Amino acid sequence: MSESLNVPTMADFMAQGKQPEILFWVGSAGSFDDRAKKITRAFVKLLNKANVDFAVLGTEESCTGDVAKRAGNEFLFQMQAVTNIEVLNAYEVKKIVTCDPHSFNCLKNEYPSLGGNYEVIHHTQFIKQLIDSGQLKTANNLYKGKRITYHDPCYLGRANNEYDAPRDVLKETQANIFEMKRHKGTALCCGAGGAQMFKEPEKGDMDINVLRTEDALETKPDIIATGCPYCNTMMTDGVKAKEKEADIEVLDIAELIANAQGL
Amino acid sequence: MAYLPNIIFAIILIAGIGYFVKNVKTLARNIRLGKDVDVSDNKSQRWKNMAMIALGQSKLVRRPISGFLHVVVYIGFIIINLEVLEIIIDGLFGTHRVGLSVLPISVYGGLIGSFEVLACLVFISVVIFWIRRNVIKLKRFWSSEMTSWPKNDGNFILYFEMVLMTLFLIMNATDVHFQSLDAGNTVSQYIASWFSDFSENTLHIIERASWWIHIIGILVFLNYLYFSKHLHILLAFPNTFYGKVKPKGTLDNLEAVTKEVKMMMDPNADLFAAPAEGVEDEEPAKFGASDVQDLNWVQLLNAYTCTECGRCTSACPANLTGKKLSPRKIMMDTRDRLEEVGKNIDANNGEFVDDGKQLLGDYITNEELWACTTCNACVEECPVSIDPLSIILEMRRYLVMEQSAAPTELNNMMTNIENNGAPWPYNQMDRLNWKDE
Ligand code: SF4
Ligand code: SF4
């Protein structure tokens, strides 16, 4: 067991009659998936280091319903959304940060018309703000000279036009960044979106994550960076399928920055 | 009898335009078969999109070669058609090159000269387009949904343009009077030399023939549009205007569902109460789409606007890895089915008679629908702001909410969300365990 993190809940804040500056929406993957939990912990370490006044919903959080919506189950999505909005509004939440681009997109774009209006930011955007404001000081040079390629998550990039924040944050590591041929608007999906994460792919000649991993391998990376727990799983599996797991790491931007901070 | 040509011209013109108007009416009627959708928001952004994407072709130039050639053909096409104005006036009133009697020779010559240069550039571009389609065989023009008609359609229009441009130049080259002015015959003077052995009479006949075939060709072209992917030269404008203005990741929230969910969540609502007076006959809302009438009219407009260029499919992760899904096929199927429904309505005095067919199953299969990752690559790529993903989602909604026909794994995932608030079978009470692991 590693050191315990400081993770206050909204209920804790409420009990003290206080309101945190920002709510960290952990998401289902971030809460339960073994690989994604590491990303969650890395991000919390950064929040702790930068003295961010934050809280989580903890056991009061529930799936955003994003994946049900994309599978076509609008009913289940709206049930989830309305339930979550009740909780969020009861706590008078104004600002939310999340490590999952799918939650980010859903909370930001699909909750408002159901009565949930919040300022929602992605963790790569938040880390950039922390660096720009000096709350996170310049990193050590753990990654100096390493070759990193960044895979754009569809729901951060094309879906919400955020291509720069993750790249700006990556520059902080002093690594050399190499772009894949398909990047930003033309980036290829990792294959997890639209509920594909939860089912076997349809018949075809290859898996999407393997094709995307091939894109990444062309840049001869030491590290494949991304900003989505699902992309992370898909790219990790892709690297394994190509038998490159000994040479190439797949890391979230939060993990890269936390490591570079020696956290 | 001196007016015979004028009368024939007027008849051809009226017939050509009349048939075109009839087709436009059918087109509008078919598009209106779709459900209503609110597009009154973001007016200024919409005008901007139309100016940039349709007029400015901003998305086409992302692929520099085809983008550049397309811009040449497009600009050439529009500008050269100014010449049609003169042709129509001449045809109706029996004048010859009426432009010369209202404009100074230098201005007239400048105009026609630039048309000639453009005609040449258009001709060359069209030849390159033809080579890309038929000799280099660019992959996106040869996928499975590009059956014989879509493939021929693409070529027909190229031949059309080649012939029209050639006729325009020949018409100028054989016009003895025009050549003698020596203004504006920038290109045609060279072609004229090929005809130097011909008698003036023969030249006149060739000139007249080119003139007539040229204008008839343009009218035929106008009427060919409705049956062709080339409808996009008109529909690209409304389509980019009505295209999505929200962030691409946003999927609309179904209002019919919102009503039901609010009812269920409202502790005061009496679920078994008799419906209020007057609403008893209200049909229960159908969730999602199984046929074209369940889609909204913007989605149907999308289908008619599709240029079948295949940019969407060439970026689709499912298609690139050999899955059946092709966003272009989704659009082509929607248009084909909509045409079929329209013809059904025409044949049955304005009423649709059930033909035992629908978009789902007869055109688009479940296998295609379930292969989509909702990645928006198709939406991003489309040069005319079409959203194939929205149709895929609408049909998934029908499969799941009306037919409970999701793949088993997805049903398990959804049951998990219902029972414990996560797509996996973990207890909601364990949501914060990561903190201490
Ligand atoms: S959204 Fe679906 S159809 Fe469109 S490119 Fe992505 S996987 Fe293909
Ligand atoms: S949907 Fe758009 S990108 Fe796809 S074929 Fe039609 S016009 Fe081309």
XYZ file of C-alpha atoms and ligand atoms in Angstrom, chain A residues 158 189 208, chain B residues 312 315-319 325-327 330 371-379 388-389 392, ligand 1:
33
model
C -12.199 16.754 -32.304
C -9.551 7.038 -32.659
C -8.414 -0.206 -34.282
C -15.431 10.551 -44.230
C -10.867 8.657 -42.063
C -13.251 6.258 -40.326
C -11.375 3.990 -37.887
C -13.962 1.232 -38.296
C -13.729 1.291 -42.075
C -19.331 0.540 -41.527
C -18.787 3.348 -44.027
C -20.185 6.785 -43.134
C -24.862 5.680 -44.383
C -19.059 -0.674 -35.332
C -19.067 3.102 -34.823
C -16.754 4.554 -32.157
C -18.515 7.960 -32.265
C -15.079 9.457 -32.918
C -16.370 12.294 -35.138
C -13.634 11.781 -37.742
C -16.305 11.637 -40.445
C -17.887 14.883 -39.264
C -23.225 10.842 -40.485
C -22.707 10.099 -36.783
C -25.947 6.255 -36.672
S -17.959 8.579 -35.879
Fe -18.380 6.436 -36.443
S -18.776 6.527 -38.625
Fe -17.833 8.461 -38.105
S -15.660 8.109 -38.503
Fe -15.988 7.636 -36.348
S -16.372 5.417 -36.301
Fe -16.610 6.077 -38.430
